[in-house]
JSON list of C-alpha atoms in Angstrom, two decimals:
[
{"chain": "A", "resi": 275, "resn": "MET", "atom": "CA", "xyz": [-17.74, -13.88, 20.30]},
{"chain": "A", "resi": 276, "resn": "HIS", "atom": "CA", "xyz": [-17.28, -10.43, 18.85]},
{"chain": "A", "resi": 277, "resn": "LEU", "atom": "CA", "xyz": [-20.53, -8.45, 19.08]},
{"chain": "A", "resi": 278, "resn": "SER", "atom": "CA", "xyz": [-19.03, -5.57, 17.10]},
{"chain": "A", "resi": 279, "resn": "ARG", "atom": "CA", "xyz": [-19.49, -7.43, 13.81]},
{"chain": "A", "resi": 280, "resn": "PHE", "atom": "CA", "xyz": [-23.22, -7.82, 14.51]},
{"chain": "A", "resi": 281, "resn": "VAL", "atom": "CA", "xyz": [-23.55, -4.16, 15.51]},
{"chain": "A", "resi": 282, "resn": "GLU", "atom": "CA", "xyz": [-21.69, -3.08, 12.36]},
{"chain": "A", "resi": 283, "resn": "ALA", "atom": "CA", "xyz": [-23.90, -5.34, 10.21]},
{"chain": "A", "resi": 284, "resn": "LEU", "atom": "CA", "xyz": [-27.02, -3.69, 11.66]},
{"chain": "A", "resi": 285, "resn": "ARG", "atom": "CA", "xyz": [-25.52, -0.25, 11.04]},
{"chain": "A", "resi": 286, "resn": "ALA", "atom": "CA", "xyz": [-24.76, -1.23, 7.42]},
{"chain": "A", "resi": 287, "resn": "ASP", "atom": "CA", "xyz": [-28.32, -2.52, 7.00]},
{"chain": "A", "resi": 288, "resn": "LEU", "atom": "CA", "xyz": [-29.73, 0.75, 8.30]},
{"chain": "A", "resi": 289, "resn": "ALA", "atom": "CA", "xyz": [-27.44, 2.72, 5.98]},
{"chain": "A", "resi": 290, "resn": "ALA", "atom": "CA", "xyz": [-28.59, 0.64, 3.01]},
{"chain": "A", "resi": 291, "resn": "VAL", "atom": "CA", "xyz": [-32.23, 1.33, 3.83]},
{"chain": "A", "resi": 292, "resn": "ALA", "atom": "CA", "xyz": [-31.49, 5.04, 4.32]},
{"chain": "A", "resi": 293, "resn": "ASP", "atom": "CA", "xyz": [-29.82, 5.22, 0.89]},
{"chain": "A", "resi": 294, "resn": "VAL", "atom": "CA", "xyz": [-33.29, 4.96, -0.62]},
{"chain": "A", "resi": 295, "resn": "GLY", "atom": "CA", "xyz": [-34.00, 8.45, 0.70]},
{"chain": "A", "resi": 296, "resn": "ASP", "atom": "CA", "xyz": [-32.18, 11.72, 0.22]},
{"chain": "A", "resi": 297, "resn": "GLU", "atom": "CA", "xyz": [-28.86, 12.83, 1.73]},
{"chain": "A", "resi": 298, "resn": "ALA", "atom": "CA", "xyz": [-30.53, 14.17, 4.89]},
{"chain": "A", "resi": 299, "resn": "THR", "atom": "CA", "xyz": [-32.15, 10.78, 5.48]},
{"chain": "A", "resi": 300, "resn": "ALA", "atom": "CA", "xyz": [-28.81, 8.99, 5.08]},
{"chain": "A", "resi": 301, "resn": "GLU", "atom": "CA", "xyz": [-27.13, 11.44, 7.47]},
{"chain": "A", "resi": 302, "resn": "ALA", "atom": "CA", "xyz": [-29.89, 11.01, 10.06]},
{"chain": "A", "resi": 303, "resn": "ALA", "atom": "CA", "xyz": [-29.65, 7.22, 9.77]},
{"chain": "A", "resi": 304, "resn": "ALA", "atom": "CA", "xyz": [-25.87, 7.35, 10.26]},
{"chain": "A", "resi": 305, "resn": "LYS", "atom": "CA", "xyz": [-26.24, 9.47, 13.42]},
{"chain": "A", "resi": 306, "resn": "LEU", "atom": "CA", "xyz": [-29.02, 7.23, 14.71]},
{"chain": "A", "resi": 307, "resn": "SER", "atom": "CA", "xyz": [-27.06, 4.02, 14.14]},
{"chain": "A", "resi": 308, "resn": "LEU", "atom": "CA", "xyz": [-23.99, 5.48, 15.85]},
{"chain": "A", "resi": 309, "resn": "ALA", "atom": "CA", "xyz": [-26.10, 6.53, 18.84]},
{"chain": "A", "resi": 310, "resn": "LEU", "atom": "CA", "xyz": [-27.73, 3.10, 19.06]},
{"chain": "A", "resi": 311, "resn": "SER", "atom": "CA", "xyz": [-24.51, 1.07, 18.83]},
{"chain": "A", "resi": 312, "resn": "GLY", "atom": "CA", "xyz": [-24.17, 0.67, 22.61]},
{"chain": "A", "resi": 313, "resn": "ALA", "atom": "CA", "xyz": [-27.84, -0.20, 23.07]},
{"chain": "A", "resi": 314, "resn": "ILE", "atom": "CA", "xyz": [-27.67, -2.77, 20.28]},
{"chain": "A", "resi": 315, "resn": "GLY", "atom": "CA", "xyz": [-24.68, -4.42, 21.96]},
{"chain": "A", "resi": 316, "resn": "LEU", "atom": "CA", "xyz": [-26.54, -4.59, 25.27]},
{"chain": "A", "resi": 317, "resn": "ARG", "atom": "CA", "xyz": [-29.62, -6.11, 23.60]},
{"chain": "A", "resi": 318, "resn": "LEU", "atom": "CA", "xyz": [-27.43, -8.75, 21.96]},
{"chain": "A", "resi": 319, "resn": "LEU", "atom": "CA", "xyz": [-25.91, -9.48, 25.38]},
{"chain": "A", "resi": 320, "resn": "ASP", "atom": "CA", "xyz": [-29.44, -9.76, 26.82]},
{"chain": "A", "resi": 321, "resn": "ALA", "atom": "CA", "xyz": [-30.31, -12.29, 24.10]},
{"chain": "A", "resi": 322, "resn": "LEU", "atom": "CA", "xyz": [-27.19, -14.34, 24.86]},
{"chain": "A", "resi": 323, "resn": "THR", "atom": "CA", "xyz": [-27.98, -14.27, 28.58]},
{"chain": "A", "resi": 324, "resn": "GLU", "atom": "CA", "xyz": [-31.54, -15.45, 27.99]},
{"chain": "A", "resi": 325, "resn": "ALA", "atom": "CA", "xyz": [-30.27, -18.17, 25.66]},
{"chain": "A", "resi": 326, "resn": "SER", "atom": "CA", "xyz": [-27.83, -19.35, 28.34]},
{"chain": "A", "resi": 327, "resn": "VAL", "atom": "CA", "xyz": [-30.65, -19.56, 30.89]},
{"chain": "A", "resi": 328, "resn": "GLU", "atom": "CA", "xyz": [-32.81, -21.58, 28.49]},
{"chain": "A", "resi": 329, "resn": "LEU", "atom": "CA", "xyz": [-29.93, -23.91, 27.62]},
{"chain": "A", "resi": 330, "resn": "SER", "atom": "CA", "xyz": [-29.08, -24.38, 31.29]},
{"chain": "A", "resi": 331, "resn": "ALA", "atom": "CA", "xyz": [-32.68, -25.35, 32.04]},
{"chain": "A", "resi": 332, "resn": "GLN", "atom": "CA", "xyz": [-32.41, -28.15, 29.46]},
{"chain": "A", "resi": 333, "resn": "LEU", "atom": "CA", "xyz": [-29.18, -29.59, 30.84]},
{"chain": "A", "resi": 334, "resn": "SER", "atom": "CA", "xyz": [-29.34, -32.43, 33.34]},
{"chain": "A", "resi": 335, "resn": "SER", "atom": "CA", "xyz": [-26.15, -31.24, 35.01]},
{"chain": "A", "resi": 336, "resn": "GLY", "atom": "CA", "xyz": [-24.04, -28.15, 34.73]},
{"chain": "A", "resi": 337, "resn": "HIS", "atom": "CA", "xyz": [-25.07, -24.81, 33.31]},
{"chain": "A", "resi": 338, "resn": "VAL", "atom": "CA", "xyz": [-24.14, -22.25, 30.67]},
{"chain": "A", "resi": 339, "resn": "GLU", "atom": "CA", "xyz": [-22.72, -18.89, 31.68]},
{"chain": "A", "resi": 340, "resn": "VAL", "atom": "CA", "xyz": [-22.15, -15.70, 29.69]},
{"chain": "A", "resi": 341, "resn": "ARG", "atom": "CA", "xyz": [-18.80, -14.22, 30.62]},
{"chain": "A", "resi": 342, "resn": "LEU", "atom": "CA", "xyz": [-17.40, -10.91, 29.43]},
{"chain": "A", "resi": 343, "resn": "VAL", "atom": "CA", "xyz": [-13.84, -10.83, 28.17]},
{"chain": "A", "resi": 344, "resn": "GLY", "atom": "CA", "xyz": [-13.22, -7.14, 27.66]},
{"chain": "A", "resi": 345, "resn": "GLN", "atom": "CA", "xyz": [-16.33, -6.08, 25.76]},
{"chain": "A", "resi": 346, "resn": "ASP", "atom": "CA", "xyz": [-16.89, -9.46, 24.12]},
{"chain": "A", "resi": 347, "resn": "PRO", "atom": "CA", "xyz": [-19.11, -12.13, 25.65]},
{"chain": "A", "resi": 348, "resn": "GLU", "atom": "CA", "xyz": [-18.33, -15.83, 25.58]},
{"chain": "A", "resi": 349, "resn": "LEU", "atom": "CA", "xyz": [-20.63, -18.73, 26.35]},
{"chain": "A", "resi": 350, "resn": "VAL", "atom": "CA", "xyz": [-19.08, -21.19, 28.79]},
{"chain": "A", "resi": 351, "resn": "TYR", "atom": "CA", "xyz": [-20.40, -24.57, 29.90]},
{"chain": "A", "resi": 352, "resn": "VAL", "atom": "CA", "xyz": [-19.75, -25.15, 33.60]},
{"chain": "A", "resi": 353, "resn": "GLN", "atom": "CA", "xyz": [-19.88, -28.78, 34.74]},
{"chain": "A", "resi": 354, "resn": "GLU", "atom": "CA", "xyz": [-21.43, -29.25, 38.15]},
{"chain": "A", "resi": 355, "resn": "GLU", "atom": "CA", "xyz": [-19.42, -31.18, 40.69]},
{"chain": "A", "resi": 356, "resn": "ALA", "atom": "CA", "xyz": [-20.34, -34.86, 40.89]},
{"chain": "A", "resi": 357, "resn": "ASN", "atom": "CA", "xyz": [-21.02, -34.76, 44.61]},
{"chain": "A", "resi": 358, "resn": "LEU", "atom": "CA", "xyz": [-24.31, -32.88, 44.46]},
{"chain": "A", "resi": 359, "resn": "PRO", "atom": "CA", "xyz": [-26.08, -32.79, 47.77]},
{"chain": "A", "resi": 360, "resn": "SER", "atom": "CA", "xyz": [-29.01, -35.13, 47.86]},
{"chain": "A", "resi": 361, "resn": "ALA", "atom": "CA", "xyz": [-32.26, -33.81, 49.16]},
{"chain": "A", "resi": 362, "resn": "PRO", "atom": "CA", "xyz": [-32.96, -35.13, 52.63]},
{"chain": "A", "resi": 363, "resn": "GLY", "atom": "CA", "xyz": [-36.11, -37.13, 53.28]},
{"chain": "A", "resi": 364, "resn": "ASP", "atom": "CA", "xyz": [-39.32, -35.23, 53.97]},
{"chain": "A", "resi": 365, "resn": "ASP", "atom": "CA", "xyz": [-39.01, -35.79, 57.74]},
{"chain": "A", "resi": 366, "resn": "ALA", "atom": "CA", "xyz": [-35.58, -34.04, 57.78]},
{"chain": "A", "resi": 367, "resn": "PHE", "atom": "CA", "xyz": [-36.88, -30.69, 56.51]},
{"chain": "A", "resi": 368, "resn": "THR", "atom": "CA", "xyz": [-36.88, -28.03, 59.20]},
{"chain": "A", "resi": 369, "resn": "ALA", "atom": "CA", "xyz": [-38.40, -25.17, 57.21]},
{"chain": "A", "resi": 370, "resn": "ARG", "atom": "CA", "xyz": [-41.36, -24.80, 54.93]},
{"chain": "A", "resi": 371, "resn": "ILE", "atom": "CA", "xyz": [-41.88, -21.97, 52.48]},
{"chain": "A", "resi": 372, "resn": "THR", "atom": "CA", "xyz": [-44.46, -21.09, 49.89]},
{"chain": "A", "resi": 373, "resn": "LEU", "atom": "CA", "xyz": [-43.03, -20.31, 46.48]},
{"chain": "A", "resi": 374, "resn": "ARG", "atom": "CA", "xyz": [-45.13, -18.64, 43.81]},
{"chain": "A", "resi": 375, "resn": "LEU", "atom": "CA", "xyz": [-43.73, -19.03, 40.31]},
{"chain": "A", "resi": 376, "resn": "PRO", "atom": "CA", "xyz": [-45.02, -17.82, 36.96]},
{"chain": "A", "resi": 377, "resn": "GLU", "atom": "CA", "xyz": [-46.72, -20.75, 35.21]},
{"chain": "A", "resi": 378, "resn": "SER", "atom": "CA", "xyz": [-44.09, -20.83, 32.45]},
{"chain": "A", "resi": 379, "resn": "LEU", "atom": "CA", "xyz": [-41.24, -21.08, 34.99]},
{"chain": "A", "resi": 380, "resn": "LYS", "atom": "CA", "xyz": [-43.12, -23.73, 36.97]},
{"chain": "A", "resi": 381, "resn": "GLU", "atom": "CA", "xyz": [-43.44, -25.83, 33.82]},
{"chain": "A", "resi": 382, "resn": "LYS", "atom": "CA", "xyz": [-39.69, -25.49, 33.14]},
{"chain": "A", "resi": 383, "resn": "VAL", "atom": "CA", "xyz": [-38.83, -26.53, 36.71]},
{"chain": "A", "resi": 384, "resn": "GLU", "atom": "CA", "xyz": [-41.16, -29.53, 36.52]},
{"chain": "A", "resi": 385, "resn": "ALA", "atom": "CA", "xyz": [-39.71, -30.55, 33.13]},
{"chain": "A", "resi": 386, "resn": "ALA", "atom": "CA", "xyz": [-36.15, -30.32, 34.47]},
{"chain": "A", "resi": 387, "resn": "ALA", "atom": "CA", "xyz": [-37.08, -32.40, 37.52]},
{"chain": "A", "resi": 388, "resn": "ASN", "atom": "CA", "xyz": [-38.72, -35.02, 35.31]},
{"chain": "A", "resi": 389, "resn": "ARG", "atom": "CA", "xyz": [-35.62, -35.20, 33.10]},
{"chain": "A", "resi": 390, "resn": "GLU", "atom": "CA", "xyz": [-33.49, -35.88, 36.17]},
{"chain": "A", "resi": 391, "resn": "GLY", "atom": "CA", "xyz": [-36.02, -38.35, 37.58]},
{"chain": "A", "resi": 392, "resn": "VAL", "atom": "CA", "xyz": [-36.54, -36.49, 40.85]},
{"chain": "A", "resi": 393, "resn": "SER", "atom": "CA", "xyz": [-39.41, -34.65, 42.48]},
{"chain": "A", "resi": 394, "resn": "THR", "atom": "CA", "xyz": [-39.91, -30.95, 41.86]},
{"chain": "A", "resi": 395, "resn": "ASN", "atom": "CA", "xyz": [-39.09, -30.24, 45.50]},
{"chain": "A", "resi": 396, "resn": "THR", "atom": "CA", "xyz": [-35.83, -32.24, 45.31]},
{"chain": "A", "resi": 397, "resn": "TRP", "atom": "CA", "xyz": [-34.86, -30.45, 42.10]},
{"chain": "A", "resi": 398, "resn": "ILE", "atom": "CA", "xyz": [-35.48, -27.02, 43.69]},
{"chain": "A", "resi": 399, "resn": "VAL", "atom": "CA", "xyz": [-33.50, -27.97, 46.83]},
{"chain": "A", "resi": 400, "resn": "ARG", "atom": "CA", "xyz": [-30.57, -29.14, 44.66]},
{"chain": "A", "resi": 401, "resn": "ALA", "atom": "CA", "xyz": [-30.72, -26.02, 42.47]},
{"chain": "A", "resi": 402, "resn": "ILE", "atom": "CA", "xyz": [-30.65, -23.76, 45.52]},
{"chain": "A", "resi": 403, "resn": "SER", "atom": "CA", "xyz": [-27.84, -25.82, 47.07]},
{"chain": "A", "resi": 404, "resn": "ARG", "atom": "CA", "xyz": [-25.77, -25.57, 43.89]},
{"chain": "A", "resi": 405, "resn": "THR", "atom": "CA", "xyz": [-26.11, -21.82, 43.61]},
{"chain": "A", "resi": 406, "resn": "SER", "atom": "CA", "xyz": [-25.59, -21.10, 47.30]},
{"chain": "A", "resi": 407, "resn": "SER", "atom": "CA", "xyz": [-22.60, -23.39, 47.88]},
{"chain": "A", "resi": 408, "resn": "SER", "atom": "CA", "xyz": [-19.53, -21.42, 48.86]},
{"chain": "A", "resi": 409, "resn": "GLY", "atom": "CA", "xyz": [-17.20, -23.52, 46.71]},
{"chain": "A", "resi": 410, "resn": "ARG", "atom": "CA", "xyz": [-18.75, -22.35, 43.45]},
{"chain": "A", "resi": 411, "resn": "ARG", "atom": "CA", "xyz": [-18.24, -18.64, 43.70]},
{"chain": "A", "resi": 412, "resn": "THR", "atom": "CA", "xyz": [-15.06, -16.73, 44.36]},
{"chain": "A", "resi": 413, "resn": "GLU", "atom": "CA", "xyz": [-14.58, -13.26, 45.72]},
{"chain": "A", "resi": 414, "resn": "ASN", "atom": "CA", "xyz": [-13.07, -12.17, 42.40]},
{"chain": "A", "resi": 415, "resn": "ARG", "atom": "CA", "xyz": [-16.12, -13.17, 40.38]},
{"chain": "A", "resi": 416, "resn": "LEU", "atom": "CA", "xyz": [-18.54, -10.55, 39.11]},
{"chain": "A", "resi": 417, "resn": "THR", "atom": "CA", "xyz": [-21.95, -11.18, 37.62]},
{"chain": "A", "resi": 418, "resn": "GLY", "atom": "CA", "xyz": [-24.26, -8.83, 35.78]},
{"chain": "A", "resi": 419, "resn": "PHE", "atom": "CA", "xyz": [-23.97, -6.42, 32.90]},
{"chain": "A", "resi": 420, "resn": "ALA", "atom": "CA", "xyz": [-21.12, -4.05, 32.14]},
{"chain": "A", "resi": 421, "resn": "ARG", "atom": "CA", "xyz": [-20.81, -1.09, 29.85]},
{"chain": "A", "resi": 422, "resn": "SER", "atom": "CA", "xyz": [-17.69, 0.84, 28.98]}
]
């Protein structure tokens, strides 16, 4: 997905609005849009990242990742391996923690657990197991935001 076309479209929109004013207004708008180009790209990347998190929460298995190819992001569906660890019975737990979640996140976790037909605790254990398993991540993999 090429973000540059969206950034250029926003710059063109700003230039069209600035054309209503005088030449100084148009020049100021051009300088402003050029200065904001990088920030606009990052905000679009933020929106894609948030969308991938929301989509992943709605999937019963697998998740959506945002990967950067050069400066362009791509959305990628990653299928989870079929041999997900099952949550052990309550008597097998050796540690107990208290987890405080924002109400909106708690509702999303409960909804995801209900969709999969498991308890909230089992869903959380599986989610943590999936993200902490050594087979999923490689040493060459980077996560986060980049700017060039």
